[in-house]
Amino acid sequence: MTGFLEERAGLSGKVAAVVGGGGGIGAAVSIALARAGVDLALCDIDEAAMAETASAACTLGRTVTTCHADATDEAALDAFYDRLERDFERIDILVNIAGGTQRREFMAASRADIAQDIQRNYGYAVQSVQRAVPLIRRSGAGGSIVSFTTIEAHRGAAGFSVYAGAKAATTNFTRAMAVELGKEKIRLNCIAPDTTPSRGNMNGLPPEYGEAFGRLPPSAMSKGMEMYIPRGEQPPAEALADAVLFLASDMARFVSGMTLHVDGGTMAAAGFLDWPFGDGFVPVPLAGTLERMYRDGD
């Protein structure tokens, strides 16, 4: 069966550019592509993590080029693509992973905060696609572009308003470009994660939240995820990497302009939580939970 799936996927021998491919989710994606026989061009702001990922990919027999750069810096991202073009005659796959934010109320955000959220969650992805498309065209066989968006692009994410708006822009930009490039067999899709056990997710919360989580017993975090995620657990980085493999492969050759939610069901739940103490899946806690939360008029 493995040989059959590899043949259908058609990934072996291809070349992928992974922007934000050094650590965390990016590392999982890069290593998954390498295991599938894909050579890599990696760009990441974390030089040490990228070096470790590149070494692992080389051990798998892949050709890897790296560029230590902040993808949100236009000149730095251009330098990555310039190096990529020198080292590879073409690319077949682009994965835009870089992104992030800090939780804050919109009216407390500075102009610099707003500009940064827009650039690192939308602006750089537009530049990345514009640089990648000519390199994908060189083969004449089409290719696949996968950009990471978020569940917050599809719901009212209080405290993450500019981030949510920027990711929504990435989502619709992807949809529009899928139409524009469709006849060239260049497919564009998005992956929308929700909560994942990654450093980036924790970095998006104010320090006091991390301190508060640190005071909780380990079981408390898992109980929270059981209530929030229908599957009952956070998707690991490898689950996101599996989604990239599918969208990058020939098995998805007629999938374009779509957003794949890899979230264990949170988008489908749309606010229904599995409240404890007998309440079950409802949007708000019922008597069982409320009785435990509020006693004596608290």
CSV table of C-alpha atoms in Angstrom, one decimal:
chain,number,residue,atom,x,y,z
A,1,MET,CA,0.0,0.0,0.0
A,2,THR,CA,2.8,2.4,0.7
A,3,GLY,CA,4.2,2.1,-2.8
A,4,PHE,CA,0.7,2.7,-4.2
A,5,LEU,CA,0.2,5.9,-2.1
A,6,GLU,CA,3.6,7.2,-3.0
A,7,GLU,CA,2.9,6.7,-6.7
A,8,ARG,CA,-0.5,8.5,-6.4
A,9,ALA,CA,1.1,11.3,-4.4
A,10,GLY,CA,3.9,12.0,-6.9
A,11,LEU,CA,6.0,14.0,-4.5
A,12,SER,CA,9.3,12.3,-4.9
A,13,GLY,CA,11.8,14.4,-6.8
A,14,LYS,CA,9.9,17.7,-6.3
A,15,VAL,CA,11.3,20.9,-4.8
A,16,ALA,CA,9.6,22.8,-2.1
A,17,ALA,CA,10.1,26.3,-0.6
A,18,VAL,CA,9.0,26.4,3.0
A,19,VAL,CA,8.8,29.9,4.5
A,20,GLY,CA,8.9,29.5,8.3
A,21,GLY,CA,10.1,25.9,7.9
A,22,GLY,CA,12.7,25.9,10.7
A,23,GLY,CA,11.0,25.0,14.0
A,24,GLY,CA,7.7,23.8,15.5
A,25,ILE,CA,5.0,23.3,12.8
A,26,GLY,CA,7.5,24.4,10.1
A,27,ALA,CA,9.9,21.7,11.2
A,28,ALA,CA,7.2,19.0,11.1
A,29,VAL,CA,6.2,20.1,7.6
A,30,SER,CA,9.7,20.3,6.3
A,31,ILE,CA,10.6,16.8,7.6
A,32,ALA,CA,7.4,15.3,6.3
A,33,LEU,CA,8.2,16.7,2.8
A,34,ALA,CA,11.7,15.4,3.0
A,35,ARG,CA,10.5,11.9,4.0
A,36,ALA,CA,8.3,12.0,0.9
A,37,GLY,CA,11.3,12.6,-1.3
A,38,VAL,CA,11.1,16.4,-1.7
A,39,ASP,CA,14.2,18.7,-1.8
A,40,LEU,CA,13.9,21.8,0.3
A,41,ALA,CA,14.6,25.5,0.4
A,42,LEU,CA,14.0,26.8,4.0
A,43,CYS,CA,13.6,30.3,5.3
A,44,ASP,CA,13.2,31.0,9.0
A,45,ILE,CA,14.0,33.6,11.6
A,46,ASP,CA,15.2,30.9,14.1
A,47,GLU,CA,18.6,30.0,12.7
A,48,ALA,CA,19.3,27.3,15.2
A,49,ALA,CA,16.0,25.5,14.7
A,50,MET,CA,16.4,25.8,10.9
A,51,ALA,CA,19.9,24.3,11.0
A,52,GLU,CA,18.6,21.3,13.0
A,53,THR,CA,15.7,20.7,10.6
A,54,ALA,CA,18.0,21.1,7.6
A,55,SER,CA,20.4,18.5,9.1
A,56,ALA,CA,17.5,16.0,9.6
A,57,ALA,CA,16.4,16.5,6.0
A,58,CYS,CA,19.9,16.0,4.7
A,59,THR,CA,20.2,12.8,6.7
A,60,LEU,CA,17.1,11.6,4.7
A,61,GLY,CA,19.1,12.2,1.5
A,62,ARG,CA,17.5,15.4,0.5
A,63,THR,CA,19.2,18.5,-1.0
A,64,VAL,CA,18.5,21.5,1.3
A,65,THR,CA,19.3,25.2,1.0
A,66,THR,CA,18.7,27.5,3.9
A,67,CYS,CA,18.3,31.3,4.5
A,68,HIS,CA,18.3,32.9,7.9
A,69,ALA,CA,15.8,35.7,7.4
A,70,ASP,CA,12.7,37.4,8.8
A,71,ALA,CA,10.1,36.7,6.1
A,72,THR,CA,8.2,39.9,7.0
A,73,ASP,CA,11.2,41.9,5.9
A,74,GLU,CA,10.7,42.5,2.1
A,75,ALA,CA,14.4,42.6,1.4
A,76,ALA,CA,15.2,39.5,3.4
A,77,LEU,CA,12.4,37.5,1.7
A,78,ASP,CA,13.7,38.6,-1.7
A,79,ALA,CA,17.2,37.5,-0.7
A,80,PHE,CA,15.7,34.1,0.2
A,81,TYR,CA,14.1,33.7,-3.2
A,82,ASP,CA,17.3,35.0,-4.9
A,83,ARG,CA,19.3,32.3,-3.2
A,84,LEU,CA,16.6,29.7,-4.0
A,85,GLU,CA,16.8,30.6,-7.6
A,86,ARG,CA,20.5,30.2,-7.7
A,87,ASP,CA,20.4,26.8,-6.0
A,88,PHE,CA,17.3,25.2,-7.8
A,89,GLU,CA,16.2,25.6,-11.4
A,90,ARG,CA,12.6,25.5,-10.3
A,91,ILE,CA,10.2,24.8,-7.4
A,92,ASP,CA,7.1,22.7,-7.4
A,93,ILE,CA,5.7,23.5,-4.0
A,94,LEU,CA,5.5,26.6,-1.8
A,95,VAL,CA,4.4,26.5,1.8
A,96,ASN,CA,3.9,29.8,3.7
A,97,ILE,CA,3.8,29.0,7.4
A,98,ALA,CA,5.3,32.1,9.1
A,99,GLY,CA,2.9,34.2,11.1
A,100,GLY,CA,1.8,35.1,14.6
A,101,THR,CA,0.3,37.7,16.8
A,102,GLN,CA,-0.2,38.9,20.4
A,103,ARG,CA,-3.5,38.9,22.1
A,104,ARG,CA,-4.6,42.5,22.7
A,105,GLU,CA,-7.7,44.7,22.4
A,106,PHE,CA,-7.7,46.6,19.2
A,107,MET,CA,-7.9,50.0,20.8
A,108,ALA,CA,-4.8,49.2,22.8
A,109,ALA,CA,-2.8,48.4,19.7
A,110,SER,CA,-0.3,50.9,18.3
A,111,ARG,CA,0.0,51.6,14.6
A,112,ALA,CA,3.2,49.6,14.6
A,113,ASP,CA,1.4,46.6,16.2
A,114,ILE,CA,-1.3,46.8,13.5
A,115,ALA,CA,1.2,47.1,10.6
A,116,GLN,CA,3.2,44.2,12.0
A,117,ASP,CA,0.1,41.9,12.3
A,118,ILE,CA,-0.9,42.7,8.7
A,119,GLN,CA,2.6,42.1,7.3
A,120,ARG,CA,3.4,38.9,9.1
A,121,ASN,CA,0.0,37.3,8.4
A,122,TYR,CA,-0.8,38.6,4.9
A,123,GLY,CA,1.7,41.0,3.4
A,124,TYR,CA,4.6,38.6,3.2
A,125,ALA,CA,2.5,35.8,1.8
A,126,VAL,CA,1.5,38.0,-1.1
A,127,GLN,CA,5.2,38.8,-1.8
A,128,SER,CA,6.1,35.1,-1.4
A,129,VAL,CA,3.5,34.0,-3.9
A,130,GLN,CA,4.6,36.6,-6.4
A,131,ARG,CA,8.2,35.5,-6.2
A,132,ALA,CA,7.3,31.8,-6.3
A,133,VAL,CA,5.0,31.6,-9.3
A,134,PRO,CA,7.6,32.3,-11.9
A,135,LEU,CA,9.7,29.5,-10.4
A,136,ILE,CA,6.8,27.1,-10.5
A,137,ARG,CA,6.0,28.1,-14.1
A,138,ARG,CA,9.4,26.9,-15.2
A,139,SER,CA,8.4,23.2,-15.2
A,140,GLY,CA,5.3,23.8,-17.2
A,141,ALA,CA,3.6,21.1,-15.1
A,142,GLY,CA,1.9,23.4,-12.5
A,143,GLY,CA,2.5,23.2,-8.8
A,144,SER,CA,1.0,23.7,-5.4
A,145,ILE,CA,1.0,26.7,-3.0
A,146,VAL,CA,-0.2,26.1,0.5
A,147,SER,CA,-0.6,29.0,2.9
A,148,PHE,CA,-1.3,28.7,6.6
A,149,THR,CA,-4.3,30.8,7.8
A,150,THR,CA,-6.3,30.2,11.0
A,151,ILE,CA,-9.7,29.4,12.4
A,152,GLU,CA,-9.7,33.0,13.5
A,153,ALA,CA,-10.2,34.1,9.9
A,154,HIS,CA,-13.6,32.4,10.0
A,155,ARG,CA,-15.0,33.7,13.3
A,156,GLY,CA,-15.2,36.9,15.4
A,157,ALA,CA,-11.9,36.6,17.3
A,158,ALA,CA,-12.0,39.2,20.0
A,159,GLY,CA,-8.5,40.2,21.1
A,160,PHE,CA,-7.1,39.1,17.7
A,161,SER,CA,-9.0,41.4,15.4
A,162,VAL,CA,-6.2,42.6,13.1
A,163,TYR,CA,-4.6,39.1,13.0
A,164,ALA,CA,-8.0,37.6,12.1
A,165,GLY,CA,-8.5,40.2,9.4
A,166,ALA,CA,-5.1,39.6,7.9
A,167,LYS,CA,-5.5,35.9,7.9
A,168,ALA,CA,-8.9,36.3,6.3
A,169,ALA,CA,-7.2,38.4,3.6
A,170,THR,CA,-4.7,35.6,3.0
A,171,THR,CA,-7.6,33.1,2.7
A,172,ASN,CA,-9.4,35.2,0.1
A,173,PHE,CA,-6.2,36.1,-1.8
A,174,THR,CA,-5.6,32.4,-2.0
A,175,ARG,CA,-9.1,31.8,-3.4
A,176,ALA,CA,-8.7,34.6,-6.0
A,177,MET,CA,-5.3,33.4,-7.1
A,178,ALA,CA,-6.5,29.8,-7.5
A,179,VAL,CA,-8.9,31.1,-10.1
A,180,GLU,CA,-6.3,33.3,-11.8
A,181,LEU,CA,-3.7,30.5,-12.1
A,182,GLY,CA,-6.0,27.6,-12.5
A,183,LYS,CA,-5.4,27.0,-16.2
A,184,GLU,CA,-1.7,26.8,-15.5
A,185,LYS,CA,-2.4,23.9,-13.1
A,186,ILE,CA,-1.0,26.0,-10.2
A,187,ARG,CA,-3.2,25.2,-7.2
A,188,LEU,CA,-3.5,27.4,-4.2
A,189,ASN,CA,-5.1,26.3,-0.9
A,190,CYS,CA,-5.1,27.2,2.8
A,191,ILE,CA,-4.7,25.2,6.0
A,192,ALA,CA,-6.6,26.6,9.0
A,193,PRO,CA,-5.3,25.3,12.3
A,194,ASP,CA,-6.8,26.2,15.6
A,195,THR,CA,-5.0,25.4,18.8
A,196,THR,CA,-1.9,23.3,18.5
A,197,PRO,CA,0.7,22.4,21.1
A,198,SER,CA,3.3,24.8,19.7
A,199,ARG,CA,5.5,27.6,21.1
A,200,GLY,CA,3.9,30.1,18.7
A,201,ASN,CA,0.5,29.5,20.2
A,202,MET,CA,1.8,30.2,23.7
A,203,ASN,CA,3.8,33.2,22.6
A,204,GLY,CA,0.5,34.7,21.4
A,205,LEU,CA,-0.8,35.0,24.9
A,206,PRO,CA,0.2,37.7,27.5
A,207,PRO,CA,2.9,36.5,30.0
A,208,GLU,CA,0.4,36.3,32.8
A,209,TYR,CA,-1.6,33.6,31.0
A,210,GLY,CA,1.5,31.5,30.8
A,211,GLU,CA,2.1,32.0,34.4
A,212,ALA,CA,-1.4,31.0,35.3
A,213,PHE,CA,-1.3,27.9,33.2
A,214,GLY,CA,1.9,27.0,34.9
A,215,ARG,CA,0.1,26.9,38.3
A,216,LEU,CA,-2.5,24.5,37.0
A,217,PRO,CA,-2.1,20.7,37.3
A,218,PRO,CA,-1.3,19.1,33.9
A,219,SER,CA,-4.8,17.4,33.9
A,220,ALA,CA,-6.5,20.8,33.9
A,221,MET,CA,-5.2,21.7,30.4
A,222,SER,CA,-6.3,18.4,29.0
A,223,LYS,CA,-9.7,18.9,30.5
A,224,GLY,CA,-10.0,22.3,28.9
A,225,MET,CA,-9.2,20.8,25.5
A,226,GLU,CA,-11.7,18.0,26.0
A,227,MET,CA,-14.4,20.6,26.4
A,228,TYR,CA,-13.3,22.8,23.5
A,229,ILE,CA,-12.2,20.3,20.8
A,230,PRO,CA,-14.8,17.7,19.7
A,231,ARG,CA,-12.0,15.2,19.2
A,232,GLY,CA,-10.9,15.9,22.8
A,233,GLU,CA,-7.2,16.7,22.1
A,234,GLN,CA,-5.1,19.2,20.2
A,235,PRO,CA,-3.9,18.2,16.7
A,236,PRO,CA,-0.1,17.7,16.8
A,237,ALA,CA,2.2,19.5,14.3
A,238,GLU,CA,2.4,16.2,12.4
A,239,ALA,CA,-1.3,16.4,11.6
A,240,LEU,CA,-0.8,19.7,10.0
A,241,ALA,CA,2.2,18.3,8.1
A,242,ASP,CA,-0.1,15.5,6.8
A,243,ALA,CA,-2.5,18.1,5.4
A,244,VAL,CA,0.4,19.8,3.6
A,245,LEU,CA,1.5,16.5,2.1
A,246,PHE,CA,-2.0,16.0,0.8
A,247,LEU,CA,-2.5,19.5,-0.7
A,248,ALA,CA,1.0,19.5,-2.2
A,249,SER,CA,0.5,16.1,-3.8
A,250,ASP,CA,-1.1,14.9,-7.0
A,251,MET,CA,-3.8,13.3,-4.9
A,252,ALA,CA,-5.2,16.9,-4.5
A,253,ARG,CA,-4.6,17.9,-8.1
A,254,PHE,CA,-8.2,19.0,-8.5
A,255,VAL,CA,-8.4,20.7,-5.1
A,256,SER,CA,-7.8,24.5,-5.4
A,257,GLY,CA,-9.1,27.6,-3.7
A,258,MET,CA,-10.1,25.6,-0.6
A,259,THR,CA,-9.4,26.0,3.1
A,260,LEU,CA,-8.7,22.7,5.0
A,261,HIS,CA,-9.5,23.0,8.7
A,262,VAL,CA,-7.2,20.7,10.7
A,263,ASP,CA,-8.6,21.4,14.1
A,264,GLY,CA,-10.2,18.2,15.6
A,265,GLY,CA,-13.7,19.7,14.9
A,266,THR,CA,-13.6,23.1,16.5
A,267,MET,CA,-14.7,24.9,13.3
A,268,ALA,CA,-17.6,22.4,12.9
A,269,ALA,CA,-18.6,22.9,16.5
A,270,ALA,CA,-18.9,26.7,16.0
A,271,GLY,CA,-19.1,27.5,19.7
A,272,PHE,CA,-20.6,24.3,21.0
A,273,LEU,CA,-18.5,23.2,24.0
A,274,ASP,CA,-18.7,19.9,25.8
A,275,TRP,CA,-19.3,21.4,29.2
A,276,PRO,CA,-18.7,19.1,32.2
A,277,PHE,CA,-21.0,18.0,35.0
A,278,GLY,CA,-23.6,16.5,32.7
A,279,ASP,CA,-24.2,19.6,30.5
A,280,GLY,CA,-22.8,18.1,27.3
A,281,PHE,CA,-22.4,20.0,24.0
A,282,VAL,CA,-24.2,23.4,24.2
A,283,PRO,CA,-23.0,27.0,23.4
A,284,VAL,CA,-23.3,28.1,27.1
A,285,PRO,CA,-22.9,26.2,30.4
A,286,LEU,CA,-26.1,24.9,31.9
A,287,ALA,CA,-27.1,24.1,35.4
A,288,GLY,CA,-24.5,21.4,36.1
A,289,THR,CA,-21.5,23.6,35.2
A,290,LEU,CA,-23.0,26.9,36.5
A,291,GLU,CA,-23.7,25.3,39.9
A,292,ARG,CA,-20.0,24.4,40.3
A,293,MET,CA,-18.8,27.8,39.0
A,294,TYR,CA,-21.1,30.1,41.0
A,295,ARG,CA,-22.2,29.3,44.5
A,296,ASP,CA,-23.9,31.5,47.1
A,297,GLY,CA,-24.5,34.3,44.6
A,298,ASP,CA,-20.8,34.6,43.5
